[in-house]
Amino acid sequence: MIEWILAEWTQILGFATGAACVLLAARRNVWTYPIGIANNLVFLAVFVPAGLYASAALQIVYLVLGVHGWLRWTRGVEHDREYVARTPRRVVPWLVVAALVGTAVLTVVLTVFTDSQVALADAATTSASLVAQYMLNRKWIENWWVWIGVDVAFVALSIATGLWIIAALYALFVVLCVGGLRSWRRVERESTDAGIPADARA
């Protein structure tokens, strides 16, 4: 058991910090960001040896987005723990375009410049994750649907690359994301019942 822990300590640490990060996000707790940044560093060490280059690069971008979210959740309108909002309709097409363009560009990069055997899947989950993280930073409720889709895909991708602990982590993420979605919807309903108009939350 000890030998296994010593051999897989990075995946185990990634499991623990990742689960804590999602749980805190579900509770709208700003500590999700510093713990998330620590999780990014751990995953960076896990993904590079596994050949998941886009996912590894994603961790670096997450550091930037983590700082962005940390600032918004402490200084922006999102600092209120009871604040949640729906994704503005005008933004949805841009989010879709960003995900598709990101997937296309990363697929080409991974195919041409790396030995990745899962270029399209790696690129798609990476692009969708960036979109989901931006939506989370803005406290848009629909971020949870995007995360659920990404996590389901990442379970399959992790299994395909032999990262069984990471696969189990992402399966747990799916459960936590469902909980986050239900929690944020409850906050939205309570705000509506209290007479706070939707445009005041958005």
Backbone as a ProteinNet text record, in pm:
[ID]
protein_1_A
[PRIMARY]
MIEWILAEWTQILGFATGAACVLLAARRNVWTYPIGIANNLVFLAVFVPAGLYASAALQIVYLVLGVHGWLRWTRGVEHDREYVARTPRRVVPWLVVAALVGTAVLTVVLTVFTDSQVALADAATTSASLVAQYMLNRKWIENWWVWIGVDVAFVALSIATGLWIIAALYALFVVLCVGGLRSWRRVERESTDAGIPADARA
[TERTIARY]
83.1	0	86.9	187	276	350.4	395.1	466.3	375.5	250.3	155.2	134	118.8	99.8	220	340.7	461.7	472.4	425.2	433.7	328.5	213.8	102.6	66.7	161.3	128.1	80.8	130.9	87.4	-59.2	-99.6	-240.3	-329.6	-281.8	-360.6	-377.2	-266.8	-273.3	-363.2	-356	-444	-589.8	-614.4	-749.5	-801.8	-721	-765.3	-788.9	-692.8	-707.4	-815.9	-829.1	-932.7	-1072	-1091.7	-1221.9	-1256.5	-1157.2	-1180	-1214.6	-1147.7	-1171.7	-1315.3	-1363.7	-1499.5	-1602.7	-1577.5	-1670.8	-1684.3	-1571.1	-1574.6	-1644.6	-1623.7	-1692.6	-1843.5	-1884.2	-2026.9	-2087.3	-2003.9	-2050.1	-2026	-1975.5	-1947.5	-1847.3	-1748.4	-1644.3	-1520.2	-1469.1	-1356.7	-1229	-1220.6	-1102	-1086.6	-1189.6	-1177.1	-1061.1	-1027	-922.8	-780.6	-739.4	-602.5	-581.3	-683	-670.5	-669.1	-746.8	-747.3	-612.4	-544.4	-412.2	-312.8	-321.9	-236.2	-265.4	-392.1	-432.6	-376	-371.5	-314.4	-168.8	-92.3	50	69.7	-16.4	-7.3	-41.6	-150.5	-192	-90.1	-21.6	82.6	188.7	222.2	321.6	268.9	136.3	75.3	56.4	9.2	-32.2	83.4	193.2	304.3	360.1	393.3	444.2	343.9	212.2	108.2	82.7	146.7	129.3	6.7	-60.3	-177.4	-128.4	-67.7	1.2	-94.2	-207.6	-303.3	-358.7	-386.2	-437.3	-331.9	-205.1	-96	-87.5	-93.2	-89.7	-211.4	-322.3	-444.6	-421.4	-338.9	-314.6	-247.6	-162.3	-97	-199.5	-286.4	-391.2	-485	-510.2	-595.2	-538.5	-405.6	-344.3	-386.4	-386.3	-427.7	-576.6	-657.6	-801.1	-831.6	-748.1	-766.2	-747.5	-646.8	-624.2	-741.9	-789.5	-904.8	-1027.1	-1055.3	-1170.4	-1155.9	-1034	-1006.6	-1035.9	-993.3	-1017.1	-1165.6	-1235.6	-1378.7	-1457.2	-1419.8	-1494.4	-1460	-1359	-1324.7	-1350.3	-1350.2	-1364.6	-1480.2	-1528.4	-1636.8	-1772.5	-1877.2	-2012.5	-2024.4	-1935.3	-1940.1	-1894	-1845.4	-1793.5	-1902.8	-2028.7	-2142.3	-2167.7	-2156.7	-2174.8	-2314.4	-2410.6	-2547.5	-2575.7	-2473.4	-2490.6	-2469.9	-2564.9	-2550	-2627.7	-2595	-2663.3	-2673.7	-2764.6	-2776.5	-2680.3	-2632.2	-2543.4	-2620.4	-2572.6	-2642.5	-2652.6	-2767.6	-2788.5	-2690.7	-2657.2	-2567.5	-2427.2	-2393.8	-2259.7	-2248.1	-2359.6	-2357.8	-2290.6	-2326.2	-2259	-2108.2	-2061.8	-1918	-1850.3	-1918	-1862.6	-1850.4	-1953.2	-1951.2	-1839.4	-1827.8	-1722	-1584.5	-1567.4	-1438.7	-1401.9	-1500.7	-1475.5	-1439	-1510.5	-1485.5	-1351.1	-1323	-1195.8	-1079.3	-1095.5	-991.1	-964.4	-1070.8	-1056	-981.8	-1019.8	-956.6	-808.2	-776.4	-636.5	-552	-602.1	-525.8	-509.1	-610.3	-599.1	-485	-477.9	-369.7	-234.3	-224.5	-97.6	-53	-146	-111.8	-75.3	-145.1	-118.2	17.4	49.8	172.1	296.2	282.7	400.7	420.7	327.3	344.1	315.5	338.4	311	179.2	93.1	-34.3	-116.5	-172.1	-258.5	-406.1	-432.5	-571.9	-588.1	-536	-529.3	-666.3	-764	-894.8	-964.1	-963.5	-1028.5	-960.4	-826	-749.9	-780.2	-783.4	-809.1	-951.3	-1048.5	-1188.3	-1213.9	-1162	-1182.5	-1109.2	-994.6	-919.3	-997.5	-1046.2	-1119.3	-1248	-1320.5	-1446.5	-1419.5	-1308.7	-1273.5	-1245.7	-1179.4	-1150.3	-1279.2	-1371.3	-1500.5	-1574.6	-1574.1	-1643.3	-1582.7	-1449	-1383.1	-1416.9	-1421.5	-1459.8	-1602.4	-1691.4	-1830.7	-1840.5	-1758.4	-1755.9	-1708.6	-1603.8	-1553	-1661.3	-1753.5	-1862.1	-1985	-1975.9	-2086.3	-2212.1	-2191.5	-2303.7	-2341.8	-2466.6	-2512.5	-2481.9	-2493.4	-2475.7	-2334.4	-2241	-2104.6	-2103.1	-2198.8	-2200.9	-2235.4	-2322.1	-2353.7	-2231.2	-2155	-2033.1	-1932.8	-1916.4	-1822.5	-1863.3	-1992.3	-2038.9	-2000.6	-2023.6	-1986.4	-1837.2	-1758.4	-1612.3	-1565.2	-1620.8	-1575.9	-1609.1	-1726.9	-1762.5	-1663	-1629.9	-1532.5	-1395.2	-1358.9	-1227.1	-1216	-1326.5	-1323.3	-1277.7	-1339.1	-1302.9	-1159.7	-1118.1	-983.3	-877.9	-905.6	-810.7	-796.1	-906.7	-901.2	-818.9	-839.3	-768	-618	-576.4	-433.8	-377.4	-457.3	-408.3	-403.3	-466.6	-467.3	-593.6	-591.9	-711.7	-755.2	-659.8	-695.4	-757.7	-700.3	-755.8	-895.1	-914.3	-1046.9	-1148.9	-1108	-1197.6	-1226.3	-1125.4	-1144	-1247.8	-1238	-1332.9	-1472.8	-1482	-1613.9	-1674.5	-1588.4	-1634.4	-1673.3	-1597	-1628.7	-1770.6	-1810.4	-1944.7	-2049.2	-2030.8	-2124.3	-2124.6	-2003.8	-1993	-2052.9	-2036.4	-2092.2	-2244.5	-2301.8	-2447.6	-2493.5	-2417.7	-2448.9	-2434.8	-2329.3	-2310.6	-2424.2	-2468.5	-2579	-2705.6	-2734.6	-2853.7	-2843.2	-2722.9	-2702.4	-2720.8	-2662.1	-2672.1	-2815.1	-2884.7	-3024.7	-3109.3	-3076.3	-3150.4	-3130	-3005.8	-2977	-3055.9	-3062.9	-3138	-3285.8	-3342.3	-3484.1	-3509.4	-3418.5	-3434.7	-3430.2	-3343	-3334.9	-3463.9	-3518.6	-3643.9	-3758	-3761.8	-3867.7	-3856.7	-3733	-3713.8	-3745.2	-3780	-3819	-3706.5	-3587.6	-3475.1	-3490	-3503.1	-3525.1	-3404.2	-3430.8	-3323.7	-3216.2	-3255.4	-3155.4	-3065.7	-3106.5	-3021	-2915	-2940.4	-2841.3	-2745.5	-2787.5	-2707.3	-2606.6
-120	0	125.6	126.9	242.6	262.5	151	160.8	218.4	176.3	227.9	378	421.1	563.5	644.7	592.9	663.1	672	567.3	564.9	654.6	668.2	741.1	869.2	922.2	1034.3	1157.7	1179.7	1297.9	1287.1	1167.5	1149.2	1159.5	1105.7	1111.4	1256	1332.5	1473.6	1551.2	1517.8	1581.2	1548.6	1424.2	1380.4	1465.7	1479.9	1550	1698.6	1765.2	1909	1937.1	1847.9	1866	1853.5	1752.6	1732.7	1850.5	1896.8	2011.9	2136.5	2154.2	2270.9	2273.9	2161.5	2155.5	2171.4	2108.1	2117.7	2262.3	2333.7	2473.6	2561.6	2530.3	2605.6	2585.4	2462.1	2433	2513.4	2540.5	2617	2766.2	2805.4	2944.5	3005.3	2925.6	2968.8	3009.2	3129.3	3183.2	3100.9	3018.3	2934.7	2829.7	2816.9	2726.8	2767.1	2896.5	2943.8	2913	2943.9	2905	2753.9	2679.1	2532.8	2485.1	2550.6	2515.4	2539.3	2646.2	2675.2	2566.1	2523.1	2413.4	2286.9	2263.6	2148.4	2155.5	2275.1	2293.1	2249.3	2285.1	2250.4	2099.1	2034.5	1888.9	1820.5	1863	1801.8	1825.2	1936.8	1963.2	1854.2	1811.7	1706.5	1568.9	1553.2	1424.8	1410.6	1517.1	1507.6	1502.8	1572.8	1576.1	1435.5	1357.1	1222	1131.6	1161.2	1078	1116.7	1222.4	1264.5	1349.8	1394.7	1481.6	1626.8	1665.4	1793.7	1913.2	1903	2012.8	2028.3	1916.9	1922.5	1978	1949.1	2004.1	2154.8	2198.7	2342.1	2411.6	2338.6	2392.6	2436	2361.5	2394.8	2531.4	2565.8	2696.7	2806.6	2783.6	2881.7	2894.2	2780.1	2782.5	2873.7	2879.8	2968.1	3112.8	3151	3286.2	3305.9	3208.1	3217	3210.5	3135.9	3127.9	3263.5	3337.5	3472.6	3562.9	3548.8	3627.1	3599.2	3471	3434.9	3479.3	3464.8	3505.3	3654	3733.9	3877.8	3909.6	3841.8	3869.2	3827.1	3714.9	3665.7	3742	3827	3907.2	4056	4101.9	4245.4	4280	4182.8	4210.1	4181.6	4190.1	4163.2	4019.6	3931	3790	3765.8	3870.9	3850.8	3809.1	3842.3	3804.3	3654.5	3577.7	3432.8	3394.2	3484.7	3454.2	3497.2	3548.6	3592.7	3477.2	3454.9	3365.1	3429.6	3394.1	3453.8	3353.1	3379	3299.5	3354	3267.5	3310.7	3401.6	3524.1	3613.4	3551.2	3560.7	3497.5	3550.5	3678.1	3736.5	3677.8	3616.7	3562	3419.1	3346.6	3204.4	3175.8	3247.5	3218.8	3236.2	3336	3359.2	3246.5	3194.3	3081.6	2957.9	2933.9	2819.2	2834.7	2954.2	2979.9	2962.1	3013.4	3000.7	2853.7	2771.4	2629.1	2558.4	2589.2	2523.5	2566.1	2695.1	2744	2689.4	2690.3	2636.5	2489.9	2413.7	2271.8	2250.9	2328.1	2314.2	2348.7	2460.2	2504.7	2406.5	2363.7	2271.4	2135.3	2090.6	1962.4	1966.8	2076.4	2091.7	2095.2	2172.9	2184.6	2050	1977.7	1848.8	1745.3	1750.1	1654.6	1679	1805.4	1841	1839.6	1886.8	1910.8	1813.4	1720.2	1625.8	1483.2	1389	1249	1202.5	1297.5	1264.8	1169.7	1066.9	970.5	1003.2	1107.3	1145.5	1296.1	1344.8	1488.6	1556.5	1502	1566.3	1568.1	1454.7	1447.6	1539.1	1540.7	1625.7	1772.3	1808.8	1947.4	1990.6	1903.4	1937.4	1956.8	1865.4	1879.7	2001.9	2032.9	2150.6	2278.3	2292.1	2412.2	2428.7	2319.9	2326.3	2360.5	2311.3	2340.9	2489.2	2551	2693.7	2775.7	2735.8	2803.7	2788	2665.4	2638.7	2719.1	2728.7	2802.8	2951.3	3006.7	3147.5	3169	3075.6	3085.9	3074.6	2988.4	2975.2	3105.1	3165.6	3292.4	3399.6	3395.4	3492.7	3447.1	3329.5	3270.1	3251	3209	3174.4	3029.7	3006.4	2874.1	2764.4	2796	2695.3	2639.6	2699.7	2645.6	2500	2464.9	2328	2227.3	2262.8	2171.9	2146.3	2252.4	2236.9	2149.2	2173.6	2092.4	1944.9	1918.8	1780.1	1709.8	1777	1718.9	1695.3	1793.1	1781.1	1665.6	1655.5	1553	1412.6	1395.9	1264.9	1226.6	1322.6	1296.4	1265.2	1335.5	1314.9	1180.7	1126.8	992.1	893.5	901.5	811.4	834.6	961	994.2	945.5	960	915.9	764.4	693.9	548.1	504.7	573.7	539.2	558.8	651.9	678.9	614.8	532.7	458.1	533.5	651.1	729.6	695.6	580.9	530.2	615	666.5	750.3	880.4	937.5	1059.6	1032.7	915.1	878.6	874.4	816.3	810.4	951.4	1038.6	1177.1	1247.1	1230.1	1297.6	1238.3	1110.9	1052.4	1117.4	1141.7	1212.3	1355.2	1417.9	1553.1	1561.2	1459.2	1459.5	1468.9	1388.8	1389.2	1525.5	1580.8	1710.1	1821.9	1811.3	1913.6	1911.4	1792.9	1782.3	1849	1824.6	1889.9	2040.3	2087.3	2230.4	2294	2226	2276.1	2289.8	2187.7	2192	2302.1	2319.7	2422.2	2561.7	2586.6	2719.6	2748.6	2646	2665.7	2699.7	2637.5	2667	2812.3	2860.3	3000	3092.3	3055.3	3135.9	3139.8	3025.7	3021.8	3105.7	3098.2	3176.2	3325.1	3364.5	3506.1	3550.3	3461.8	3492.7	3504.6	3411.2	3414.7	3538.1	3588.6	3707.3	3836.3	3820.2	3936.1	4009	3942.9	4005.1	3978.2	4080.8	4058.8	3995.7	3921.2	3848.5	3942.5	4062.6	4151.2	4210.5	4204	4252.1	4151.7	4023.9	3920.2	3901.7	3935.7	3910.1	4021.1
0	0	0	86.1	94.4	-36.2	-96	-223.4	-331.3	-330.7	-428.7	-409.5	-284.4	-255.6	-301.4	-275.1	-315.9	-468.1	-535.6	-681.5	-746.3	-682.1	-742.1	-666.2	-589.8	-501.5	-577.9	-699.7	-774	-814.5	-859.8	-896.1	-772.5	-659.2	-535.6	-488.8	-495.6	-456.6	-551.6	-680.6	-777.3	-748.8	-709.3	-672.4	-557.1	-451.3	-330.6	-356.5	-420.3	-444.5	-547.6	-646.4	-747.2	-688.4	-605.2	-542.1	-451.3	-375	-286.5	-366.3	-478.6	-563.5	-615.8	-667.1	-721.3	-609.9	-495.5	-383.8	-336.1	-328.5	-286.1	-389.8	-517.9	-623	-612.6	-583.8	-568.4	-454.3	-351.5	-236.3	-253.6	-371.9	-404.1	-306.1	-269.7	-174.9	-253.1	-228.6	-304.9	-289.1	-184.1	-164.5	-274.5	-357.3	-472.1	-562.2	-565.1	-656	-610.4	-487	-448	-449.7	-408	-411.4	-555.4	-640.5	-782	-846.9	-808.6	-863.3	-821.1	-696.4	-650.7	-730.4	-759.5	-838.8	-980.3	-1036.8	-1170.6	-1174.6	-1073.6	-1069	-1058.9	-980.3	-966	-1098.2	-1161.8	-1287.6	-1398.6	-1392.7	-1491.6	-1486.4	-1365.3	-1346.8	-1386	-1386.7	-1421.4	-1572.1	-1636.3	-1776.4	-1875.7	-1847.3	-1943	-1968.7	-1865.6	-1892.2	-1962.6	-1944.6	-2006.5	-2152.3	-2199.6	-2337.9	-2362.3	-2255.9	-2269.6	-2270.4	-2381.7	-2387.6	-2380.8	-2448.9	-2443.4	-2302.2	-2237.9	-2100.8	-2006	-2034.5	-1953.6	-1973.5	-2099.2	-2127.8	-2067.6	-2061.9	-2003.7	-1859.1	-1786.9	-1647.2	-1632.8	-1727.6	-1724.5	-1749.9	-1847.8	-1876.8	-1757.3	-1691.7	-1572.8	-1464.7	-1455.4	-1356.3	-1381.3	-1507.6	-1544.4	-1515.9	-1557.6	-1532.8	-1382.8	-1309.6	-1165.1	-1099.6	-1144.3	-1092.4	-1130	-1255.5	-1300.7	-1213.7	-1189.8	-1108.6	-964.5	-912.3	-773.9	-755.8	-852.8	-845.5	-856.8	-947.9	-965.5	-841.9	-781.8	-666	-538.4	-543.3	-426	-446.6	-573.8	-599.6	-692.8	-768.5	-862.3	-800.8	-884.4	-836.8	-785.3	-834.3	-795	-651.3	-582.9	-447.4	-350	-381.4	-297.7	-313.9	-206.2	-214.3	-258.8	-242.9	-283.6	-427	-493.9	-631.9	-728.7	-818.4	-933.3	-1047.3	-1170.5	-1284.7	-1398	-1488.7	-1610.5	-1715.6	-1801.7	-1909	-2004.7	-2027.7	-2121.2	-2260.2	-2321.4	-2452.1	-2557.5	-2548.6	-2648	-2640.8	-2526.4	-2507.2	-2558.3	-2559.8	-2595	-2729.4	-2837.5	-2966.2	-2958.5	-2883.8	-2871.6	-2794.7	-2695.4	-2620	-2708.4	-2789.7	-2881.3	-2983.7	-3040.1	-3138.7	-3075.8	-2955	-2886.1	-2865.6	-2826.9	-2806	-2936.1	-3044.1	-3173.2	-3232.6	-3228.1	-3281.9	-3199.5	-3068.3	-2981.7	-3009.3	-3030.5	-3061.4	-3193	-3295.2	-3426.4	-3420.5	-3357.2	-3349.4	-3270.2	-3155.9	-3072.1	-3139	-3212.2	-3282.6	-3383.6	-3458.6	-3556.8	-3487.4	-3381.1	-3307.9	-3253.4	-3191.9	-3131.8	-3238.9	-3350.8	-3458.5	-3523.5	-3545	-3617.5	-3528.4	-3406.6	-3323.8	-3208	-3185.4	-3075.3	-3123.7	-3034	-3065.7	-3003.4	-2970.6	-2906.4	-2992.3	-2927.9	-2995.1	-2976.2	-2899.5	-2870.1	-2892.9	-3004.1	-3029.4	-3025.8	-3099.1	-3107	-2970.7	-2901.8	-2770.8	-2670.2	-2672.8	-2582.1	-2609.7	-2737.5	-2775.6	-2739	-2763.4	-2737	-2588	-2505.5	-2361.8	-2307.8	-2366.7	-2324.4	-2354.8	-2477.1	-2516.8	-2436.5	-2420.1	-2344.2	-2198.2	-2143.8	-2005	-1984.8	-2081.7	-2071.9	-2074.4	-2160.3	-2166.1	-2033.8	-1981	-1855	-1740.5	-1737.9	-1631.1	-1636.6	-1757.5	-1771.2	-1721.2	-1755.6	-1710.8	-1559.1	-1500.1	-1354.1	-1290.3	-1348.7	-1296.2	-1291.4	-1388.7	-1394.6	-1315.1	-1254.8	-1178.5	-1263.4	-1386.9	-1472.8	-1446.5	-1412.7	-1369.4	-1471.5	-1599.2	-1703.3	-1711.2	-1637.1	-1637	-1592.7	-1505.5	-1454.2	-1562.7	-1656.9	-1766.8	-1853.9	-1877.8	-1958.3	-1884.9	-1755.2	-1676.5	-1675.3	-1662.7	-1661.2	-1790.6	-1903.9	-2032.6	-2044.2	-2000.3	-2004.9	-1916.8	-1797.2	-1703.2	-1751.7	-1812.3	-1868.4	-1977.2	-2063.1	-2169.4	-2111.9	-2004.6	-1946.1	-1875.2	-1826.2	-1768.4	-1875.4	-1991.7	-2101	-2147.3	-2157.2	-2202.8	-2104.3	-1976.3	-1874.2	-1873.2	-1891	-1898.2	-2019.4	-2131.8	-2254.4	-2241.5	-2154.9	-2136.7	-2010.4	-1943.6	-1828.5	-1697.4	-1690.6	-1567.4	-1487.8	-1422.3	-1356.9	-1237.8	-1161.5	-1046.8	-1095.3	-1201.8	-1258.3	-1315.1	-1374.4	-1426.4	-1312.5	-1199.6	-1083.7	-1032.1	-1035.1	-991.3	-1077.2	-1209.3	-1296.2	-1284.4	-1251.9	-1225.2	-1100.6	-999.9	-880.2	-914.9	-1004.8	-1048.2	-1104.7	-1180.6	-1238.9	-1128.2	-1024.2	-911.2	-841.7	-818.5	-752	-836.8	-968	-1057.2	-1056.4	-1050.9	-1039.4	-910.5	-802.2	-675.4	-683.8	-754.6	-772.2	-850	-955.4	-1035.6	-951.8	-872.5	-788	-683.1	-625.8	-523.9	-580.9	-698.2	-758	-802.3	-850.4	-887.7	-765.8	-652.9	-530	-488.8	-500.2	-468.4	-561.2	-688.7	-785.6	-747.5	-710.8	-672.4	-548.8	-451	-328.2	-356.8	-451.4	-488.7	-556.5	-641.5	-710.4	-610.7	-514.7	-413	-325.7	-310.7	-228.2	-303.8	-432.2	-510.3	-577.9	-589.2	-657.7	-806.6	-889.1	-1033.1	-1099.1	-1209	-1277.9	-1329.2	-1378.8	-1433.7	-1327.2	-1202	-1094.1	-1057.8	-1095.8	-1066.5	-1181.6	-1303.3	-1423.4	-1445.9
[MASK]
++++++++++++++++++++++++++++++++++++++++++++++++++++++++++++++++++++++++++++++++++++++++++++++++++++++++++++++++++++++++++++++++++++++++++++++++++++++++++++++++++++++++++++++++++++++++++++++++++++++++++

